[in-house]
Coordinates of C-alpha atoms in Angstrom, one line a residue:
Chain L
M19 CA 0.0 0.1 0.2
R20 CA 1.6 3.3 -1.3
T21 CA 1.4 6.2 1.7
P22 CA 0.3 9.9 0.2
R23 CA 3.7 10.9 0.0
R24 CA 5.1 7.5 -2.0
R25 CA 1.8 7.8 -4.2
A26 CA 2.6 11.5 -5.2
T27 CA 6.3 10.2 -6.1
Y28 CA 4.6 7.6 -8.4
E29 CA 2.3 10.0 -9.8
F30 CA 4.8 12.5 -10.6
A31 CA 7.1 9.8 -12.4
K32 CA 4.2 8.6 -14.2
R33 CA 3.3 11.8 -15.3
S34 CA 7.0 12.9 -16.2
Y35 CA 7.5 9.8 -18.3
E36 CA 4.8 10.6 -20.5
F37 CA 5.6 14.0 -21.0
T38 CA 9.2 12.8 -22.3
N39 CA 7.6 10.5 -24.2
R40 CA 5.3 12.9 -26.2
G41 CA 8.6 14.4 -27.5
R42 CA 11.3 12.8 -29.0
A43 CA 12.5 11.3 -25.5
S44 CA 16.4 10.1 -25.6
R45 CA 17.2 6.7 -24.3
A46 CA 18.9 8.4 -21.4
A47 CA 15.6 10.0 -20.5
R48 CA 13.7 6.9 -20.7
A49 CA 16.4 5.3 -18.6
Y50 CA 15.9 8.1 -16.1
H51 CA 12.2 8.0 -16.0
R52 CA 12.3 4.5 -15.1
R53 CA 13.7 5.6 -11.9
V54 CA 11.3 7.1 -9.0
P55 CA 12.9 10.4 -8.3
T56 CA 12.2 11.8 -4.3
L57 CA 10.2 14.9 -4.5
A58 CA 12.1 17.5 -2.3
P59 CA 10.1 18.4 1.2
P60 CA 7.4 21.3 0.9
M61 CA 9.1 25.1 0.6
S62 CA 8.7 26.7 3.9
P63 CA 6.1 29.7 3.3
A64 CA 9.0 32.4 3.2
Q65 CA 10.7 30.3 0.4
V66 CA 7.6 30.6 -1.5
A67 CA 7.2 34.2 -0.6
F68 CA 10.6 34.9 -1.6
V69 CA 10.7 32.6 -4.8
E70 CA 7.2 33.9 -6.2
Q71 CA 8.8 37.8 -5.6
A72 CA 12.3 37.3 -6.8
V73 CA 13.6 40.0 -8.9
A74 CA 15.2 37.9 -11.2
I75 CA 14.3 34.5 -12.6
L76 CA 17.1 32.2 -14.2
V77 CA 15.8 28.7 -16.0
G78 CA 18.9 26.4 -16.5
T79 CA 18.5 23.2 -18.8
C80 CA 20.5 20.7 -20.3
D81 CA 20.8 19.0 -23.8
P82 CA 21.5 15.3 -23.9
A83 CA 25.2 15.7 -25.1
G84 CA 25.6 18.0 -22.0
L85 CA 25.5 21.9 -23.3
P86 CA 23.5 23.8 -21.1
E87 CA 21.0 26.7 -21.5
A88 CA 20.5 29.9 -19.9
V89 CA 17.2 32.0 -20.2
R90 CA 15.1 34.8 -18.1
G91 CA 11.9 33.7 -16.7
V92 CA 9.0 36.0 -16.1
A93 CA 7.1 34.3 -13.5
V94 CA 7.1 31.3 -11.0
M95 CA 4.1 30.5 -9.1
I96 CA 4.2 27.8 -6.4
A97 CA 1.2 25.2 -6.1
P98 CA -0.7 25.2 -2.8
D99 CA 1.4 22.1 -2.0
R100 CA 4.5 24.0 -1.8
T101 CA 6.2 21.0 -3.8
R102 CA 5.2 22.0 -7.7
A103 CA 6.1 25.3 -9.4
T104 CA 5.1 26.5 -12.7
V105 CA 7.5 28.7 -14.5
L106 CA 6.7 30.7 -17.0
V107 CA 9.0 31.7 -20.1
P108 CA 8.5 34.1 -23.0
E109 CA 8.0 32.0 -26.0
A110 CA 10.6 33.9 -28.1
I111 CA 13.6 33.3 -26.1
A112 CA 12.7 29.6 -25.3
A113 CA 12.8 27.5 -28.6
R114 CA 16.2 25.6 -27.3
T115 CA 14.7 25.4 -23.8
L116 CA 12.0 23.4 -24.8
A117 CA 14.2 21.5 -27.3
N118 CA 16.5 20.1 -24.4
L119 CA 13.8 19.6 -22.3
R120 CA 12.0 17.2 -24.5
A121 CA 15.2 14.6 -24.1
N122 CA 16.2 15.7 -20.7
P123 CA 13.0 17.0 -18.7
R124 CA 15.7 18.1 -15.9
L125 CA 15.2 21.8 -14.9
A126 CA 17.0 24.5 -12.7
V127 CA 15.4 28.0 -11.8
T128 CA 17.4 30.2 -9.6
T129 CA 15.4 33.1 -8.1
A130 CA 17.5 35.9 -6.7
D131 CA 16.4 39.0 -4.5
L132 CA 18.7 41.8 -5.7
P133 CA 19.1 43.7 -2.6
T134 CA 20.2 40.9 -0.5
F135 CA 21.8 38.9 -3.6
G136 CA 20.4 35.9 -1.8
T137 CA 18.9 33.3 -4.4
V138 CA 16.9 30.6 -4.0
Q139 CA 17.2 27.6 -6.8
L140 CA 14.8 24.9 -7.4
K141 CA 15.5 21.6 -8.7
G142 CA 13.3 19.2 -10.4
D143 CA 11.7 17.7 -13.6
V144 CA 9.1 19.2 -15.8
T145 CA 6.2 17.2 -16.2
A146 CA 4.3 19.5 -18.5
V147 CA 4.8 21.5 -20.8
R148 CA 2.2 24.0 -22.1
A149 CA 1.0 27.8 -23.0
A150 CA 0.4 30.4 -20.2
T151 CA -3.2 30.8 -19.2
P152 CA -5.0 33.8 -19.6
D153 CA -4.7 33.9 -15.7
E154 CA -1.3 33.6 -15.3
Q155 CA -0.1 35.8 -18.3
P156 CA -0.8 39.0 -15.6
L157 CA 1.5 37.4 -13.6
A158 CA 4.5 37.3 -16.1
D159 CA 3.6 41.1 -17.4
R160 CA 4.1 42.2 -13.8
H161 CA 7.9 41.1 -14.1
R162 CA 8.5 44.6 -16.3
A163 CA 8.8 46.2 -13.7
R164 CA 10.9 43.7 -11.6
F165 CA 13.4 43.8 -14.6
A166 CA 13.7 47.6 -14.3
R167 CA 14.5 47.2 -10.7
E168 CA 17.2 44.9 -11.6
F169 CA 18.3 46.3 -14.8
A170 CA 18.1 50.0 -13.2
W171 CA 21.3 51.1 -14.5
A172 CA 20.5 50.9 -18.1
G173 CA 17.9 53.7 -17.0
A174 CA 14.2 54.5 -17.2
A175 CA 14.3 55.9 -20.5
L176 CA 15.8 52.9 -22.0
L177 CA 13.9 50.3 -20.4
A178 CA 10.5 52.0 -21.2
A179 CA 11.6 52.0 -25.0
R180 CA 12.9 48.5 -24.8
P181 CA 10.6 46.1 -22.5
V182 CA 11.8 43.1 -22.0
A183 CA 9.3 40.7 -23.8
T184 CA 6.9 38.8 -21.7
A185 CA 4.3 37.5 -24.2
P186 CA 2.9 34.9 -25.3
C187 CA 4.5 32.8 -22.7
V188 CA 5.1 29.1 -22.0
A189 CA 4.4 27.7 -18.9
L190 CA 6.9 25.0 -17.7
E191 CA 5.1 22.6 -14.7
L192 CA 8.1 21.4 -12.4
S193 CA 8.1 18.7 -9.7
V194 CA 10.4 20.2 -7.1
T195 CA 13.4 17.6 -6.1
A196 CA 15.7 20.2 -4.5
I197 CA 15.7 23.5 -3.2
H198 CA 19.0 25.2 -2.5
T199 CA 19.2 28.2 -0.3
A200 CA 22.3 30.7 -0.6
A201 CA 23.1 34.0 1.1
P202 CA 25.9 35.7 -0.4
D203 CA 27.9 34.6 2.4
P204 CA 30.2 32.2 0.9
L205 CA 31.7 30.9 4.9
T206 CA 27.8 29.6 5.1
P207 CA 27.0 26.3 3.1
Chain W
M3 CA 26.2 39.2 -38.0
T4 CA 27.7 37.1 -35.2
P5 CA 29.4 39.9 -33.1
T6 CA 33.3 39.5 -31.9
L7 CA 34.2 38.9 -28.0
A8 CA 35.7 42.6 -28.5
Q9 CA 32.6 44.0 -29.8
L10 CA 31.1 42.7 -26.4
D11 CA 33.1 44.1 -23.9
R12 CA 30.9 46.5 -22.3
C13 CA 28.4 43.1 -21.3
F14 CA 31.4 41.6 -19.5
Q15 CA 31.8 44.4 -17.5
R16 CA 29.3 43.4 -14.7
I17 CA 26.7 46.4 -15.3
L18 CA 23.8 44.3 -16.2
P19 CA 24.2 40.6 -14.3
G20 CA 25.1 38.1 -16.7
V21 CA 23.8 34.3 -16.3
I22 CA 25.5 31.2 -16.6
A23 CA 24.7 27.7 -16.9
T24 CA 26.4 24.8 -16.5
A25 CA 25.5 20.8 -15.5
D26 CA 27.0 17.7 -14.4
A27 CA 27.8 14.8 -15.7
D28 CA 24.1 13.6 -15.6
G29 CA 22.5 16.5 -17.2
V30 CA 21.5 18.2 -14.0
P31 CA 21.4 22.0 -14.9
N32 CA 22.3 24.5 -12.6
V33 CA 22.0 28.0 -13.3
N34 CA 23.4 31.2 -11.5
Y35 CA 24.9 34.8 -11.8
V36 CA 28.5 34.8 -13.0
S37 CA 30.9 36.7 -11.6
Q38 CA 34.1 38.5 -13.0
L39 CA 34.6 38.3 -16.7
V40 CA 37.7 38.9 -18.6
V41 CA 38.4 38.6 -22.6
V42 CA 41.5 36.3 -23.0
D43 CA 41.9 36.9 -26.9
E44 CA 39.7 36.7 -29.9
R45 CA 38.1 33.4 -29.1
H46 CA 38.3 33.1 -25.2
L47 CA 36.8 34.3 -21.8
A48 CA 38.2 34.2 -18.3
L49 CA 35.5 33.3 -15.5
S50 CA 36.8 34.3 -11.8
Y51 CA 36.5 31.5 -9.5
Q52 CA 36.2 33.0 -5.7
F53 CA 34.0 30.5 -3.8
A54 CA 33.6 26.6 -4.1
T55 CA 30.4 26.7 -6.0
K56 CA 28.3 24.1 -8.2
T57 CA 28.5 26.1 -11.1
R58 CA 32.8 25.2 -10.6
A59 CA 31.7 21.9 -9.7
N60 CA 30.0 21.2 -13.1
L61 CA 33.0 22.2 -15.1
A62 CA 35.1 19.8 -13.3
A63 CA 32.6 17.2 -14.3
N64 CA 31.1 18.5 -17.9
P65 CA 33.0 21.4 -19.2
R66 CA 30.1 23.0 -21.1
A67 CA 28.1 26.2 -20.4
A68 CA 26.0 28.2 -21.4
L69 CA 26.9 32.1 -21.1
E70 CA 24.1 34.7 -21.6
V71 CA 24.6 38.4 -21.0
Y72 CA 23.3 41.8 -21.5
D73 CA 24.5 45.1 -23.5
P74 CA 23.8 47.9 -21.0
L75 CA 23.6 50.3 -23.8
T76 CA 20.4 48.7 -26.0
L77 CA 19.5 45.7 -23.3
D78 CA 20.2 43.3 -26.4
A79 CA 20.6 39.5 -24.8
Y80 CA 23.7 37.7 -26.2
R81 CA 24.1 33.7 -25.9
L82 CA 27.7 32.2 -25.5
E83 CA 28.6 28.4 -26.1
L84 CA 31.3 27.9 -23.8
R85 CA 33.7 25.1 -23.4
L86 CA 36.3 24.8 -20.5
A87 CA 39.7 25.0 -21.8
R88 CA 42.0 25.3 -18.8
V89 CA 42.0 26.8 -15.5
E90 CA 44.9 29.4 -14.3
T91 CA 46.4 29.8 -11.0
A92 CA 48.6 32.4 -12.8
G93 CA 49.1 34.5 -15.7
P94 CA 47.6 37.8 -17.5
S95 CA 44.5 36.6 -17.0
F96 CA 44.6 35.7 -13.7
D97 CA 46.4 38.3 -12.5
L98 CA 43.7 40.9 -14.3
L99 CA 40.8 39.3 -12.8
A100 CA 42.9 39.3 -9.3
A101 CA 43.8 42.8 -9.8
R102 CA 39.6 43.2 -9.5
I103 CA 38.9 41.3 -7.2
T104 CA 41.6 42.3 -4.8
A105 CA 40.7 46.0 -5.1
L106 CA 36.9 45.8 -4.3
A107 CA 37.9 43.1 -1.4
S108 CA 40.5 45.3 0.4
H109 CA 37.9 48.5 0.0
T110 CA 35.0 46.6 1.9
G111 CA 38.0 44.7 4.6
L112 CA 37.0 41.3 3.2
A113 CA 40.9 40.7 1.7
D114 CA 41.0 37.7 3.9
V115 CA 37.7 36.2 2.5
F116 CA 37.0 37.3 -1.0
K117 CA 40.2 35.7 -3.0
L118 CA 40.7 34.8 -6.8
R119 CA 41.1 30.9 -6.5
A120 CA 41.5 30.6 -10.1
A121 CA 40.6 31.8 -13.6
Y122 CA 38.2 29.5 -15.7
V123 CA 39.6 30.6 -19.2
C124 CA 36.5 29.0 -21.5
E125 CA 36.6 28.5 -25.5
V126 CA 33.6 30.6 -26.8
L127 CA 32.5 28.0 -29.7
A128 CA 29.5 30.5 -30.6
I129 CA 27.6 33.9 -30.2
E130 CA 24.6 34.7 -31.3
R131 CA 22.2 37.5 -30.6
R132 CA 19.0 36.2 -28.5
A133 CA 16.4 37.3 -30.8
G134 CA 13.0 38.4 -29.0
F135 CA 14.6 38.9 -26.0
I136 CA 13.5 42.6 -25.9
A137 CA 10.0 43.6 -27.4
G138 CA 10.7 47.1 -28.5
P139 CA 12.2 48.2 -31.5
D140 CA 15.7 47.9 -32.2
V141 CA 18.2 50.6 -31.2
A142 CA 20.8 52.3 -33.1
P143 CA 24.4 51.3 -31.9
P144 CA 26.4 53.3 -30.2
P145 CA 28.7 55.5 -32.7
A146 CA 31.5 54.4 -33.9
R147 CA 34.9 55.7 -32.5
D148 CA 36.2 58.2 -34.5
P149 CA 40.1 57.5 -35.2
L150 CA 41.3 61.3 -36.0
A151 CA 39.4 62.5 -33.1
E152 CA 41.2 60.0 -31.0
A153 CA 44.7 60.7 -33.0
A154 CA 43.5 64.6 -32.3
G155 CA 43.6 64.0 -28.7
L156 CA 46.4 61.9 -28.2
M157 CA 48.4 64.8 -30.1
R158 CA 46.5 67.4 -27.4
V159 CA 47.9 65.2 -24.6
S160 CA 51.4 64.7 -26.1
E161 CA 51.7 68.6 -26.8
R162 CA 50.9 69.5 -23.5
I163 CA 53.4 66.9 -22.0
A164 CA 56.6 67.8 -24.0
A165 CA 55.3 71.7 -23.6
A166 CA 55.7 71.4 -19.8
A167 CA 58.8 73.2 -17.9
D168 CA 58.6 71.5 -14.8
L169 CA 57.2 68.4 -13.1
D170 CA 54.4 70.1 -11.5
G171 CA 53.2 71.5 -15.0
L172 CA 53.7 67.8 -16.8
L173 CA 51.1 66.4 -14.1
V174 CA 48.9 68.9 -13.9
G175 CA 49.2 69.5 -18.0
A176 CA 48.5 66.1 -18.3
L177 CA 45.6 65.6 -16.9
A178 CA 43.5 68.8 -17.5
A179 CA 44.9 67.5 -21.7
L180 CA 43.1 64.2 -20.4
A181 CA 40.1 66.3 -19.4
D182 CA 40.0 68.3 -22.6
G183 CA 40.6 65.7 -25.2
F184 CA 39.0 62.5 -23.9
G185 CA 36.6 63.9 -21.1
F186 CA 38.0 62.4 -18.6
H187 CA 37.2 65.3 -16.0
H188 CA 38.6 63.5 -12.5
G189 CA 42.0 62.2 -12.8
R190 CA 45.3 62.5 -10.3
I191 CA 48.5 61.0 -10.3
L192 CA 50.1 59.7 -7.0
V193 CA 53.5 58.7 -6.3
P194 CA 55.2 56.0 -3.5
D195 CA 55.9 58.0 -0.4
G196 CA 58.9 55.1 0.0
D197 CA 57.1 53.9 3.2
G198 CA 54.5 51.5 1.6
R199 CA 51.8 54.6 0.7
L200 CA 51.2 56.6 -2.2
V201 CA 50.4 59.9 -2.3
T202 CA 48.5 62.3 -4.5
I203 CA 50.6 65.0 -6.5
A204 CA 48.6 66.3 -9.4
S205 CA 44.6 66.1 -9.4
H206 CA 42.0 67.6 -11.9
G207 CA 38.4 67.8 -11.5
Y208 CA 38.2 67.5 -7.6
A209 CA 36.6 70.6 -5.7
D210 CA 39.0 69.5 -2.8
G211 CA 41.9 69.0 -4.8
A212 CA 41.6 65.2 -4.0
G213 CA 44.7 64.9 -1.9
G214 CA 45.1 62.1 0.2
E215 CA 47.2 58.5 0.5
V216 CA 46.4 55.0 -0.6
R217 CA 48.4 52.0 0.8
V218 CA 50.1 49.8 -1.4
G219 CA 48.1 46.8 -2.4
E220 CA 44.4 48.6 -1.0
G221 CA 41.7 49.6 -3.1
L222 CA 42.3 49.5 -7.1
I223 CA 44.9 52.4 -6.9
G224 CA 47.2 50.4 -4.4
V225 CA 46.6 47.4 -6.3
V226 CA 47.8 49.0 -9.9
A227 CA 50.9 50.0 -8.0
Q228 CA 51.4 46.5 -6.1
T229 CA 50.4 44.5 -9.2
R230 CA 51.9 46.9 -12.0
R231 CA 48.9 46.5 -14.2
L232 CA 45.9 48.6 -15.4
V233 CA 42.9 47.8 -14.0
R234 CA 39.6 48.9 -15.3
A235 CA 36.5 48.7 -13.2
L236 CA 33.2 49.3 -14.4
G237 CA 29.8 49.3 -12.5
I238 CA 31.9 49.6 -8.9
D239 CA 28.7 50.6 -7.5
A240 CA 26.9 47.5 -7.8
D241 CA 30.3 45.8 -7.1
L242 CA 30.5 47.4 -3.5
R243 CA 26.8 46.5 -2.9
Y244 CA 27.5 43.2 -3.4
A245 CA 30.5 43.0 -1.4
R246 CA 29.2 45.2 1.6
E247 CA 25.9 42.8 1.2
L248 CA 28.5 39.9 1.8
R249 CA 30.5 41.6 4.7
A250 CA 27.0 42.1 6.2
E251 CA 26.4 38.0 6.2
I252 CA 29.6 37.4 7.1
A253 CA 29.5 39.8 10.0
R254 CA 26.1 38.0 11.1
G255 CA 27.8 35.0 11.4
A256 CA 30.7 33.1 12.6
G257 CA 33.3 34.9 10.4
A258 CA 33.5 38.4 11.7
S259 CA 36.8 38.1 13.0
R260 CA 37.7 37.7 9.3
L261 CA 36.8 41.0 8.5
A262 CA 39.1 44.2 8.2
P263 CA 37.4 47.8 8.2
E264 CA 35.8 48.8 5.3
V265 CA 38.4 51.4 3.2
P266 CA 36.8 54.7 1.9
L267 CA 37.1 54.9 -1.8
P268 CA 39.7 57.7 -2.1
G269 CA 38.1 60.7 -4.7
L270 CA 34.7 60.4 -6.1
P271 CA 32.5 58.9 -3.2
D272 CA 29.8 58.1 -5.9
A273 CA 32.1 56.7 -8.7
R274 CA 30.8 54.1 -11.0
S275 CA 34.1 53.6 -12.9
Q276 CA 37.9 54.0 -12.8
L277 CA 40.9 52.9 -14.7
A278 CA 44.2 53.3 -13.1
L279 CA 47.7 52.7 -14.6
P280 CA 51.0 52.5 -13.8
L281 CA 53.7 55.0 -14.5
L282 CA 56.6 52.9 -15.1
A283 CA 59.9 54.0 -16.5
H284 CA 62.8 51.2 -17.4
D285 CA 60.3 48.6 -14.8
R286 CA 60.7 51.3 -11.6
L287 CA 57.4 52.7 -10.7
L288 CA 56.9 56.0 -10.5
G289 CA 53.4 56.8 -9.9
V290 CA 49.6 55.8 -10.8
L291 CA 47.8 57.4 -13.1
A292 CA 44.2 57.0 -11.5
L293 CA 41.1 58.3 -13.4
E294 CA 37.4 57.5 -12.3
S295 CA 33.9 58.9 -13.5
R296 CA 29.9 58.9 -12.2
D297 CA 29.5 57.3 -15.5
T298 CA 29.7 53.7 -16.2
L299 CA 30.4 53.4 -19.5
T300 CA 33.3 56.5 -19.6
F301 CA 36.1 53.9 -19.7
A302 CA 36.0 51.5 -22.6
Q303 CA 38.2 48.9 -24.0
W304 CA 40.1 50.6 -27.1
H305 CA 41.2 53.2 -23.7
E306 CA 43.2 51.0 -22.2
P307 CA 45.8 50.6 -24.5
F308 CA 46.0 54.0 -25.3
L309 CA 46.2 55.3 -22.3
Q310 CA 49.0 52.8 -21.6
V311 CA 50.8 54.7 -24.2
L312 CA 50.4 57.7 -22.8
A313 CA 51.1 56.9 -19.0
N314 CA 54.4 55.4 -20.1
Q315 CA 55.4 58.9 -22.1
I316 CA 54.2 60.7 -18.5
A317 CA 56.4 58.4 -17.1
L318 CA 59.1 59.0 -19.2
S319 CA 59.0 62.8 -18.9
M320 CA 58.8 62.2 -15.1
E321 CA 62.2 60.5 -15.3
H322 CA 63.7 62.8 -17.9
M323 CA 62.9 66.0 -15.9
A324 CA 64.3 64.5 -12.9
E325 CA 67.8 64.1 -14.6
R326 CA 67.9 67.8 -16.1
D327 CA 68.8 69.7 -13.5
D328 CA 70.5 72.9 -14.0
D329 CA 74.3 72.9 -13.2
E330 CA 74.2 76.6 -12.1
P331 CA 74.6 77.1 -8.4
P332 CA 71.6 78.5 -7.0
A333 CA 71.0 82.2 -6.8
P334 CA 72.2 84.0 -3.6
S335 CA 69.3 84.3 -1.1
L336 CA 66.5 87.5 -1.4
A337 CA 67.0 89.0 2.3
P338 CA 64.1 87.5 4.5
P339 CA 60.9 89.3 3.7
P340 CA 59.7 90.8 6.8
L341 CA 57.8 88.0 8.8
A342 CA 54.4 88.1 9.8
H343 CA 53.5 88.1 13.4
R344 CA 52.2 84.9 13.1
A345 CA 54.3 82.5 15.4
R346 CA 54.9 78.8 13.9
T347 CA 56.2 75.8 16.2
F348 CA 57.5 73.4 13.8
C349 CA 58.5 69.7 15.6
Y350 CA 60.3 67.4 13.9
Y351 CA 60.5 63.4 15.0
A352 CA 64.0 61.6 14.2
N353 CA 62.5 58.2 14.6
D354 CA 60.1 58.6 11.7
D355 CA 61.0 61.7 10.0
C356 CA 57.7 63.1 10.6
V357 CA 57.3 67.1 10.8
F358 CA 54.2 68.7 12.8
V359 CA 53.4 72.0 12.6
D360 CA 51.6 73.4 16.0
D361 CA 50.7 69.7 17.0
A362 CA 49.4 68.7 13.4
Y363 CA 50.9 66.4 11.2
L364 CA 52.4 67.8 8.3
V365 CA 54.2 65.6 6.4
R366 CA 57.0 62.7 6.7
N367 CA 59.8 60.7 5.3
V368 CA 62.1 62.3 2.5
P369 CA 59.9 65.4 2.2
G370 CA 59.9 65.9 6.1
K371 CA 63.6 66.1 5.9
I372 CA 63.9 68.3 3.0
L373 CA 61.7 70.6 5.0
W374 CA 63.6 70.0 8.3
K375 CA 66.6 70.7 6.8
L376 CA 65.0 73.6 4.7
L377 CA 63.6 75.0 7.8
R378 CA 66.9 74.6 9.8
A379 CA 68.9 76.6 7.0
F380 CA 66.2 79.4 7.2
A381 CA 66.6 79.6 11.2
A382 CA 70.3 79.4 11.1
D383 CA 71.4 82.2 8.6
G384 CA 68.1 83.2 6.8
R385 CA 68.9 81.0 3.6
T386 CA 66.1 80.9 1.2
A387 CA 67.4 79.7 -2.2
W388 CA 68.3 76.0 -3.0
S389 CA 69.1 74.0 -6.1
N390 CA 67.3 70.4 -6.4
R391 CA 71.2 69.1 -7.1
E392 CA 72.2 70.5 -3.6
L393 CA 69.5 68.3 -2.2
R394 CA 70.2 65.5 -4.6
L395 CA 73.6 65.5 -3.0
D396 CA 72.4 65.7 0.5
P397 CA 73.2 61.7 1.9
T398 CA 70.9 63.0 5.0
L399 CA 68.2 63.0 3.2
G400 CA 68.6 59.2 2.3
L401 CA 67.4 59.7 -1.2
P402 CA 68.8 57.0 -3.3
A403 CA 71.8 57.6 -5.7
L404 CA 69.9 57.1 -8.8
K405 CA 66.5 58.2 -10.1
D406 CA 65.4 59.4 -6.8
N407 CA 62.6 60.6 -7.4
L408 CA 63.0 64.4 -5.9
E409 CA 61.1 66.1 -8.0
S410 CA 57.7 64.3 -6.8
R411 CA 58.8 64.6 -3.6
L412 CA 59.2 68.5 -3.8
I413 CA 55.7 68.9 -5.3
L414 CA 54.3 66.7 -2.4
L415 CA 55.8 69.1 0.0
R416 CA 55.0 72.3 -1.7
K417 CA 51.0 70.7 -1.8
R418 CA 51.1 70.1 1.9
L419 CA 52.5 73.0 2.9
A420 CA 49.9 75.1 0.9
D421 CA 47.0 73.0 2.5
K422 CA 48.5 72.7 6.0
C423 CA 50.9 75.5 6.5
P424 CA 50.3 78.6 4.1
E425 CA 52.7 80.2 5.8
L426 CA 55.5 78.4 4.3
A427 CA 56.3 78.0 0.3
L428 CA 58.4 76.8 -1.9
V429 CA 58.4 78.7 -5.0
P430 CA 60.4 77.5 -8.5
T431 CA 62.3 80.1 -9.8
R432 CA 64.6 78.4 -12.7
R433 CA 65.0 74.7 -13.7
G434 CA 65.9 72.9 -10.6
H435 CA 65.9 75.4 -8.3
F436 CA 63.5 76.9 -5.7
R437 CA 63.2 79.4 -2.8
L438 CA 61.6 79.0 0.4
E439 CA 59.2 81.9 1.7
V440 CA 58.3 82.0 5.0
A441 CA 55.4 84.4 6.2
C442 CA 55.7 83.2 10.2
R443 CA 57.8 83.3 12.8
P444 CA 59.0 79.8 13.0
T445 CA 59.9 77.7 16.2
L446 CA 61.8 74.7 15.8
I447 CA 61.8 71.8 18.0
E448 CA 63.9 68.3 17.6
R449 CA 62.6 65.0 19.2
A450 CA 63.8 61.7 19.3
S451 CA 60.6 60.1 19.0
A452 CA 56.8 61.0 19.9

């Protein structure tokens, strides 16, 4: 008999497998999904607040040959169970990220708070990729103000004339398997 | 068209924070801000490694990485595909990264914590502009450099250097020409005082004259003196913010004992970019030319070789001036002018060659010994006329037999007197000669130690 946690893990693994097999999943990816990854414990409310309000969202993926890809996301929403996240990435810059995820669903999302330079990085597996819903898109559009804070040096005029693209977005649904919190202090692991 | 690394120079200056993605051997990605970057050559970039991070561990397991950087003038994003080529713990790239990091760390009291451990030199396999990152229309690229205007600026500075009659004129003229010709409106020249410090002897653009001293090895200027390498630092404000956050975090934890006091930035308190160059003549450090700006992008990569040529010219002229003293004996001293009523007490401490005036520190080391010699001669027989050659030959002053930097020390002494004791002045009379003007009633006291 499966406990609720084991059941969630099983469902996660099943969804991951289904997702990757919709595309061109590699043998390595299929082998990976035959094992059952362990979900991270739920995020703390403070971590949820940090992630959802972060000024910067950095998204990393990796292709089957080991070549990584970095793009900027525009929103992260944490599910009520605090073990899953939805990451919005502008479609215009997401082609390589999506190609990587088809073969290797592993994803890293680093969220950063500029005044303190602290970061929270979520790692896990993407279980679904879909278009952002009309309800989600306003969250992405709100990112422009945060981007302007992070890139403040560029000046308000340039930021107004050349706003960062925030629509349309793809939504990456992530099951979180690890959470890494980093303060700027290198002496603290 | 694919941009070159040189064309992306301003993207690598940490003005806007770049992003690096790496992956471990199992294909698990990691993404974070990138630290310091320098262009090694047209195909290689060096990343700094200060702390044991996941990025570093991943590069050890899988040498491939993706870097995204941003142009602060257009907001365009560029994607670079990297492969780790080698890890360096010495050499030009390492030294350049180390100089930047050491300068930042010493300003913020983090010298014991924030150190460069290695330079990760990566081959750049591909560069592409990230289409679609920005929603707005394209902006015109910044205007191309005008080689004729640059040559004209170089000529203007050269002319001022060549026309200088004395060292003071050379240094002040060169700084003024850098402001007129290139828009570098805040600059100064510091010289070693022989006691592990650099002292400002000429400045341009500072309301208070930008006096002050810098310890060798401390801050950007001190690091340039120590390493004898040009250092250009942009986005200083952002770097300092990060370093102060790091410092605050450490202070809250167990590492507080490793923190040193923060050293205030000399010069502009709100500088956003600095460029400092060593003034070298025959491998000897004559001083440091330090420029700074409130604009983050004042100093471009092309300025580095360009300004180093000028710095070399300034250094060689400094050395040349030290060698061309007039051989004529000094003119007889003029009758001392009537002394003002103000009495001033000068106290000389022999243990560290330090001179105080009315209990306030005035000057030390060689300039202190020179002042004391002049004051004693004035007190003994009213002598005021002196030649550089005479000072140079005086063994009690402790000047080295060759390349003694006497002119720089006299300029420093002149400026100190103007700032702190205007009743005394060293007035040049002709090349290699000067007169001590005394407008007070000096009392001299000599002590072995404080």
